[in-house]
């Protein structure tokens, strides 16, 4: 298959690589879209302390299920559009046993420690794959992972209907936080930003 491989820091190579085979408990996904995150840029410039090369970057994934290799029940089938939760954890360390798998002592992040979706195919843990409803366009569905960050931020901040919310920074994640705050029922959402192009985009969304 074709893939964009970070063969060394600040060196991407478009090349042929073996098509991945899903191990037990994993799913093979044919990639439709791969989102570019700020962390991909950080990894590219060797500014992430734990990322490794060579590596196929990208953890924002939208694709079609091609093969399912698990005996556990899943909420999707071959041919479904899906998105992926990009963290993989050991399941047995203290953090995992406490339910805090995102701080697993052996945490692996797609696109940093295991290969991601800047390729024709990618594999993911079956339990971290989620079906996309048919009425959601591809170009919206690919934003699922960053939108989840904004949603989580609003949950942590305990945003409730009628609140006034201030978001610091109007980049992609700041916008997602603002969108989520509006969904949570915030009466007023203000985004602090100085970049003129970002301000114009925010204003087009109706944010102050």
Coordinates of C-alpha atoms in Angstrom, one line a residue:
X1 CA 0.0 0.0 0.0
X2 CA 1.0 3.6 -0.3
X3 CA 1.9 5.6 2.8
X4 CA 3.4 8.9 3.9
X5 CA 6.2 7.7 6.2
X6 CA 8.2 9.9 8.5
X7 CA 11.5 8.1 7.8
X8 CA 13.5 10.6 9.9
X9 CA 12.7 13.9 11.7
X10 CA 11.5 16.5 9.1
X11 CA 11.7 14.0 6.3
X12 CA 8.5 12.5 4.9
X13 CA 8.6 9.9 2.1
X14 CA 5.7 8.7 0.0
X15 CA 6.4 5.1 -0.5
X16 CA 5.2 1.5 -0.7
X17 CA 4.9 -0.3 2.6
X18 CA 3.3 -3.7 3.5
X19 CA -0.4 -3.6 4.0
X20 CA -1.1 -4.2 7.7
X21 CA -2.7 -7.4 8.9
X22 CA -5.1 -7.0 11.9
X23 CA -3.9 -9.1 14.9
X24 CA -6.4 -10.6 17.2
X25 CA -8.6 -8.0 18.8
X26 CA -7.9 -5.5 16.0
X27 CA -9.7 -4.1 12.9
X28 CA -8.4 -3.3 9.4
X29 CA -9.7 0.1 8.2
X30 CA -9.4 1.5 4.7
X31 CA -8.7 5.2 5.2
X32 CA -11.0 7.8 3.7
X33 CA -9.7 10.8 5.5
X34 CA -6.8 11.5 7.9
X35 CA -6.8 14.8 9.8
X36 CA -3.7 16.9 10.4
X37 CA -3.3 17.7 14.1
X38 CA -0.9 20.1 15.7
X39 CA 0.8 17.1 17.3
X40 CA 1.6 15.7 13.8
X41 CA 3.6 18.9 13.2
X42 CA 5.2 18.6 16.6
X43 CA 6.3 15.0 15.8
X44 CA 7.5 16.0 12.4
X45 CA 9.9 18.6 13.9
X46 CA 11.0 16.1 16.6
X47 CA 9.5 18.2 19.4
X48 CA 7.6 15.3 21.0
X49 CA 9.6 13.5 23.7
X50 CA 8.3 10.0 23.1
X51 CA 7.5 9.7 19.4
X52 CA 9.5 7.3 17.3
X53 CA 10.7 7.0 13.7
X54 CA 10.2 5.6 11.2
X55 CA 6.5 6.3 11.7
X56 CA 3.3 6.7 9.7
X57 CA 1.7 9.7 11.5
X58 CA -2.0 10.7 11.9
X59 CA -4.4 9.8 14.7
X60 CA -7.6 11.5 13.3
X61 CA -9.1 8.7 11.3
X62 CA -12.2 8.2 9.2
X63 CA -12.4 5.0 7.2
X64 CA -14.3 1.9 6.1
X65 CA -14.1 -1.4 8.0
X66 CA -12.4 -4.0 5.8
X67 CA -11.7 -6.8 8.3
X68 CA -12.7 -7.6 11.9
X69 CA -10.5 -9.9 13.9
X70 CA -12.1 -10.3 17.3
X71 CA -14.4 -12.6 19.1
X72 CA -15.8 -9.8 21.2
X73 CA -19.1 -8.1 20.2
X74 CA -18.7 -4.8 18.3
X75 CA -21.1 -2.1 17.2
X76 CA -20.1 -2.1 13.6
X77 CA -19.6 -4.5 10.7
X78 CA -17.5 -4.8 7.5
X79 CA -18.4 -2.0 5.2
X80 CA -19.3 0.5 7.9
X81 CA -17.7 4.0 8.2
X82 CA -15.9 4.3 11.5
X83 CA -13.7 6.7 13.5
X84 CA -11.0 5.6 16.0
X85 CA -10.1 6.5 19.6
X86 CA -6.3 6.8 19.0
X87 CA -5.0 5.7 22.5
X88 CA -4.0 2.1 23.3
X89 CA -3.4 1.0 26.8
X90 CA -2.1 -2.2 28.5
X91 CA -5.2 -2.8 30.6
X92 CA -3.3 -4.2 33.6
X93 CA -1.3 -1.4 35.2
X94 CA -2.7 0.5 38.2
X95 CA -3.9 3.5 36.1
X96 CA -5.8 1.2 33.7
X97 CA -7.3 -0.8 36.6
X98 CA -8.4 2.5 38.1
X99 CA -10.1 3.4 34.8
X100 CA -7.5 6.0 33.9
X101 CA -6.3 4.2 30.7
X102 CA -5.2 7.6 29.2
X103 CA -2.3 7.7 31.6
X104 CA -1.4 4.0 31.2
X105 CA 2.3 3.4 32.1
X106 CA 2.7 1.8 28.6
X107 CA 0.4 4.2 26.7
X108 CA 0.7 4.1 22.9
X109 CA -0.7 6.8 20.7
X110 CA -1.6 6.2 17.0
X111 CA 0.8 8.2 14.8
X112 CA 3.4 8.6 17.5
X113 CA 4.3 5.2 18.9
X114 CA 2.3 3.0 16.5
X115 CA 1.5 3.6 12.8
X116 CA -1.4 5.9 12.0
X117 CA -3.6 6.9 9.1
X118 CA -1.5 8.8 6.5
X119 CA -1.8 5.6 4.5
X120 CA -4.3 3.6 2.5
X121 CA -5.0 1.2 5.4
X122 CA -4.5 1.3 9.2
X123 CA -5.4 -1.1 12.0
X124 CA -6.9 -0.2 15.4
X125 CA -8.1 -2.0 18.5
X126 CA -11.6 -3.3 17.9
X127 CA -12.8 -1.8 21.2
X128 CA -11.7 1.7 20.2
X129 CA -13.5 1.8 16.8
X130 CA -16.9 3.5 16.5
X131 CA -19.5 3.5 13.7
X132 CA -20.4 6.8 12.1
X133 CA -24.1 7.5 11.4
X134 CA -25.1 7.5 7.7
X135 CA -26.3 11.2 7.8
X136 CA -23.0 12.6 8.9
X137 CA -20.8 13.8 5.9
X138 CA -17.2 12.5 5.7
X139 CA -15.8 16.0 6.1
X140 CA -17.7 16.5 9.3
X141 CA -17.0 12.9 10.6
X142 CA -13.2 13.4 10.3
X143 CA -13.5 16.1 13.0
X144 CA -14.8 13.6 15.6
X145 CA -11.6 13.2 17.5
X146 CA -10.9 16.9 17.9
X147 CA -14.5 17.6 18.7
X148 CA -14.3 14.9 21.5
X149 CA -11.5 17.0 23.0
X150 CA -13.8 20.1 23.2
X151 CA -16.6 18.0 24.5
X152 CA -14.4 16.5 27.2
X153 CA -13.1 20.0 28.2
X154 CA -16.7 21.2 28.7
X155 CA -17.5 18.1 30.8
X156 CA -14.4 18.7 33.0
X157 CA -15.4 22.4 33.3
X158 CA -18.9 21.4 34.2
X159 CA -20.5 23.7 31.7
X160 CA -24.3 24.0 32.2
X161 CA -27.1 25.8 30.5
X162 CA -27.0 29.6 31.0
X163 CA -23.2 29.7 31.8
X164 CA -20.9 32.3 30.3
X165 CA -17.8 30.5 28.9
X166 CA -14.4 31.9 28.0
X167 CA -12.2 29.9 25.7
X168 CA -8.5 31.0 25.5
X169 CA -7.3 30.5 21.9
X170 CA -9.2 30.2 18.7
X171 CA -7.3 27.4 17.0
X172 CA -9.0 24.2 16.0
X173 CA -9.3 22.8 19.5
X174 CA -10.4 26.2 20.8
X175 CA -13.2 26.3 18.2
X176 CA -14.2 22.8 19.2
X177 CA -14.4 23.8 22.8
X178 CA -16.6 26.8 21.8
X179 CA -18.8 24.6 19.7
X180 CA -19.2 22.1 22.5
X181 CA -19.9 24.9 25.1
X182 CA -22.7 26.1 22.8
X183 CA -24.0 22.5 22.6
X184 CA -23.9 22.3 26.4
X185 CA -26.2 25.3 26.6
X186 CA -23.9 28.1 27.4
X187 CA -25.7 31.5 27.1
X188 CA -22.5 33.3 26.0
X189 CA -19.3 31.9 24.5
X190 CA -16.4 34.3 24.1
X191 CA -13.1 33.2 22.5
X192 CA -9.9 35.1 23.2
X193 CA -7.8 35.3 20.0
X194 CA -5.5 37.9 18.3
X195 CA -5.0 36.2 14.9
X196 CA -7.1 38.1 12.4
X197 CA -7.9 35.1 10.1
X198 CA -8.9 33.1 13.1
X199 CA -11.1 35.9 14.4
X200 CA -12.9 36.1 11.1
X201 CA -13.6 32.4 11.2
X202 CA -14.8 32.6 14.8
X203 CA -17.1 35.5 13.9
X204 CA -18.5 33.5 11.0
X205 CA -19.5 30.8 13.6
X206 CA -21.2 33.5 15.7
X207 CA -18.7 33.6 18.5
X208 CA -17.5 36.8 20.1

